[in-house]
Coordinates of C-alpha atoms and ligand atoms in Angstrom, one line a residue:
M1 CA 11.6 0.0 -8.2
R2 CA 14.4 -0.9 -5.7
A3 CA 17.0 -0.9 -8.5
R4 CA 15.9 2.5 -9.6
M5 CA 16.1 3.8 -6.0
A6 CA 19.6 2.6 -5.6
I7 CA 20.7 4.1 -8.9
L8 CA 19.1 7.4 -7.9
A9 CA 20.7 7.4 -4.5
S10 CA 24.1 6.6 -5.9
G11 CA 23.9 9.3 -8.6
Q12 CA 24.8 6.9 -11.4
R13 CA 23.6 8.2 -14.8
C14 CA 21.8 5.6 -16.9
E15 CA 19.8 5.7 -20.0
L16 CA 16.4 4.4 -19.0
R17 CA 14.4 2.2 -21.4
E18 CA 10.9 1.5 -20.1
V19 CA 9.7 -1.8 -21.6
L20 CA 6.2 -3.3 -21.8
L21 CA 6.3 -6.8 -20.3
R22 CA 3.6 -7.8 -22.8
D23 CA 5.6 -6.5 -25.7
K24 CA 9.3 -7.1 -24.9
P25 CA 11.7 -5.5 -27.4
P26 CA 14.2 -7.8 -29.1
E27 CA 17.1 -5.7 -27.7
F28 CA 15.8 -6.4 -24.2
L29 CA 15.6 -10.1 -24.7
A30 CA 19.0 -10.1 -26.5
A31 CA 20.6 -8.5 -23.4
S32 CA 18.8 -10.9 -21.0
P33 CA 16.9 -13.9 -22.5
K34 CA 15.1 -14.7 -19.2
G35 CA 13.0 -11.6 -20.0
T36 CA 12.5 -10.2 -16.5
V37 CA 13.0 -6.5 -15.5
P38 CA 15.1 -4.8 -14.4
V39 CA 18.1 -5.3 -16.7
L40 CA 21.2 -3.1 -16.5
V41 CA 23.7 -3.1 -19.4
E42 CA 27.0 -1.6 -18.5
V43 CA 29.0 0.5 -21.0
D44 CA 31.3 -2.4 -21.6
G45 CA 28.3 -4.7 -22.4
R46 CA 28.2 -6.6 -19.1
V47 CA 24.7 -7.5 -18.2
I48 CA 23.2 -7.4 -14.6
D49 CA 19.7 -8.8 -14.6
E50 CA 18.8 -9.2 -10.9
S51 CA 17.4 -6.1 -9.1
L52 CA 19.5 -6.8 -6.0
D53 CA 22.7 -7.1 -8.0
I54 CA 21.9 -3.8 -9.7
M55 CA 21.4 -2.2 -6.3
L56 CA 24.8 -3.5 -5.1
W57 CA 26.4 -2.4 -8.4
A58 CA 25.2 1.1 -8.0
L59 CA 25.9 1.5 -4.3
R60 CA 29.3 0.0 -4.5
R61 CA 30.2 2.7 -7.0
S62 CA 28.8 5.5 -4.8
D63 CA 26.8 5.3 -1.6
P64 CA 26.3 8.9 -0.3
E65 CA 23.3 7.8 1.8
R66 CA 25.3 5.0 3.5
W67 CA 22.7 2.4 2.5
L68 CA 25.3 -0.4 2.3
P69 CA 25.7 -2.2 5.6
A70 CA 28.7 -1.1 7.6
E71 CA 30.2 -4.5 8.5
G72 CA 30.6 -8.0 7.2
D73 CA 28.1 -9.5 9.7
E74 CA 25.5 -6.9 8.9
T75 CA 25.9 -7.5 5.2
A76 CA 25.4 -11.2 5.6
A77 CA 22.3 -10.6 7.8
S78 CA 20.9 -8.0 5.4
L79 CA 21.3 -10.3 2.4
A80 CA 19.7 -13.2 4.4
L81 CA 16.7 -11.1 5.3
I82 CA 16.3 -9.8 1.7
A83 CA 16.6 -13.4 0.4
R84 CA 13.7 -14.5 2.6
C85 CA 11.7 -11.5 1.3
D86 CA 12.5 -12.4 -2.3
G87 CA 11.9 -16.1 -1.8
E88 CA 9.2 -17.2 0.7
F89 CA 7.5 -13.8 1.2
K90 CA 7.3 -13.1 -2.5
R91 CA 5.7 -16.5 -3.1
H92 CA 3.1 -15.6 -0.4
L93 CA 2.6 -12.2 -1.9
D94 CA 2.0 -13.7 -5.4
G95 CA -0.5 -16.3 -3.9
Y96 CA -2.3 -13.4 -2.1
K97 CA -2.3 -11.1 -5.1
Y98 CA -3.1 -13.6 -7.8
P99 CA -5.2 -16.3 -6.1
G100 CA -5.7 -19.4 -8.2
R101 CA -2.7 -18.7 -10.3
L102 CA -0.3 -20.8 -8.2
P103 CA -1.5 -24.4 -7.6
G104 CA -2.4 -25.1 -4.0
L105 CA -2.2 -21.5 -2.9
D106 CA -5.3 -19.6 -1.9
A107 CA -5.5 -16.0 -1.0
S108 CA -6.2 -16.4 2.7
S109 CA -3.5 -19.0 3.5
S110 CA -1.0 -16.9 1.4
R111 CA -2.0 -13.8 3.4
N112 CA -1.6 -15.6 6.7
A113 CA 1.8 -17.0 5.7
G114 CA 2.9 -13.6 4.5
A115 CA 1.7 -12.0 7.7
G116 CA 4.2 -14.0 9.7
F117 CA 7.1 -12.3 7.9
L118 CA 5.5 -8.9 8.3
E119 CA 5.0 -9.5 12.1
E120 CA 8.7 -10.3 12.2
L121 CA 9.5 -7.0 10.4
D122 CA 7.3 -5.1 12.8
A123 CA 9.1 -6.6 15.8
R124 CA 12.5 -5.5 14.3
L125 CA 11.2 -2.0 13.7
A126 CA 10.0 -1.7 17.4
T127 CA 13.6 -1.1 18.5
R128 CA 15.1 0.8 15.6
A129 CA 14.2 3.0 12.7
G130 CA 15.3 0.6 10.0
L131 CA 15.1 -3.2 9.5
M132 CA 18.9 -3.7 10.2
A133 CA 20.0 -0.5 11.9
D134 CA 18.8 2.7 13.4
R135 CA 18.7 4.3 9.9
T136 CA 17.7 3.4 6.4
T137 CA 19.9 0.7 4.8
L138 CA 19.9 -1.7 1.8
A139 CA 17.3 -4.0 3.4
D140 CA 14.8 -1.3 3.9
I141 CA 15.0 -0.2 0.3
A142 CA 15.0 -3.7 -1.0
I143 CA 12.1 -5.0 1.0
A144 CA 9.7 -2.0 1.2
P145 CA 8.4 -2.3 -2.4
F146 CA 7.1 -5.8 -1.6
V147 CA 5.6 -4.8 1.7
R148 CA 3.8 -2.0 -0.2
Q149 CA 2.4 -4.4 -2.7
F150 CA 1.2 -6.7 0.1
A151 CA -0.5 -3.7 1.9
Q152 CA -2.1 -2.6 -1.3
V153 CA -4.0 -5.9 -2.0
D154 CA -6.5 -5.1 0.8
R155 CA -5.6 -1.8 2.4
D156 CA -8.4 -2.0 5.0
W157 CA -7.1 -5.4 6.2
F158 CA -3.5 -4.2 6.4
D159 CA -4.5 -1.1 8.3
A160 CA -6.4 -3.2 10.8
Q161 CA -3.3 -5.2 11.7
P162 CA -1.4 -4.3 14.9
W163 CA 1.8 -3.5 13.0
R164 CA 2.2 0.0 14.2
H165 CA 6.0 0.1 13.6
L166 CA 5.8 -1.5 10.2
A167 CA 2.9 0.8 9.1
G168 CA 5.0 3.9 10.1
W169 CA 8.1 2.6 8.4
L170 CA 6.2 1.9 5.2
A171 CA 4.5 5.4 5.2
E172 CA 7.9 7.0 5.7
R173 CA 9.5 5.0 2.9
L174 CA 6.6 5.9 0.5
Q175 CA 6.9 9.6 1.4
S176 CA 10.7 9.7 0.7
P177 CA 11.7 11.8 -2.3
V178 CA 13.7 8.9 -3.8
F179 CA 10.6 6.7 -3.8
A180 CA 8.6 9.4 -5.6
Q181 CA 11.4 9.8 -8.1
A182 CA 11.7 6.1 -8.7
M183 CA 7.9 5.8 -9.3
A184 CA 7.9 8.5 -11.9
K185 CA 6.4 7.3 -15.2
H186 CA 8.5 7.2 -18.3
P187 CA 7.5 6.8 -21.9
V188 CA 7.8 3.2 -23.3
W189 CA 11.0 2.6 -25.2
R190 CA 10.7 0.9 -28.6
T191 CA 13.3 -0.1 -31.2
N192 CA 14.6 3.0 -32.9
S193 CA 12.7 5.4 -30.7
A194 CA 15.6 7.4 -29.5
S195 CA 13.3 10.1 -28.2
S196 CA 11.9 7.9 -25.4
A197 CA 15.3 7.0 -24.1
M198 CA 15.7 9.1 -21.0
S199 CA 18.5 10.1 -18.7
F200 CA 17.9 8.7 -15.3
G201 CA 19.7 9.2 -12.0
Ligands
GSH1 N1 14.4 -11.7 -9.0 C1 14.1 -10.9 -10.1 C2 12.6 -10.9 -10.3 C3 12.3 -10.0 -11.4 C4 10.8 -10.2 -11.8 O1 10.2 -11.2 -11.7 N2 10.3 -9.1 -12.5 C5 9.0 -9.2 -13.0 C6 8.3 -7.9 -13.0 S1 8.2 -7.3 -11.3 C7 9.1 -9.6 -14.5 O2 9.9 -9.0 -15.2 N3 8.3 -10.5 -15.0 C8 8.4 -10.9 -16.4 C9 7.1 -10.9 -17.1 O3 6.0 -10.6 -16.4 O4 7.1 -11.2 -18.3 C10 14.6 -9.5 -9.7 O5 14.3 -9.0 -8.7 O6 15.3 -8.9 -10.6

């Protein structure tokens, strides 16, 4: 979702091939044998198969919304926050979403551990509109989809937490046109099904 949002914001035009994770097409695995989405194949055949790298690829080409951090220090701090989200917070999210699937992780301890990170985000948002600056930047776009997933596991519980700033930030992110556009459903692409290849961005 975050890779799609960056591609949309940057205005890059891509052919979008929606794949089913339970039925991965051979072309997809040939491009990136690790088999995780998203995967971007450039015109020259170069493959980028990490969502954050796809975001950076798109925004470095064109960044009309100024999502890329302005200075070197802010870039390092943004990437560090995103790395914590993709690492520790994602593990807690998985433990909360899929209790029992990860050894030694139950839903309630995963939720508590994840809540620590969300509290921190809420404190950041108390003093500015975005996680890194007083506007939306890369970190907001990269992290919001995971906060959304965490909130969705038990909406009543999430809504009962005293995270006013985080809740407002999340609602705003989810209402943004680029989010709605990124969430749009696309037909599943299959080998030789040229008709389901769509222009995106
Ligand atoms: N760090 C990777 C994680 C990608 C990832 O784990 N994607 C999941 C879907 S959200 C996936 O493709 N899982 C493979 C599978 O379920 O077979 C990225 O952000 O690009």
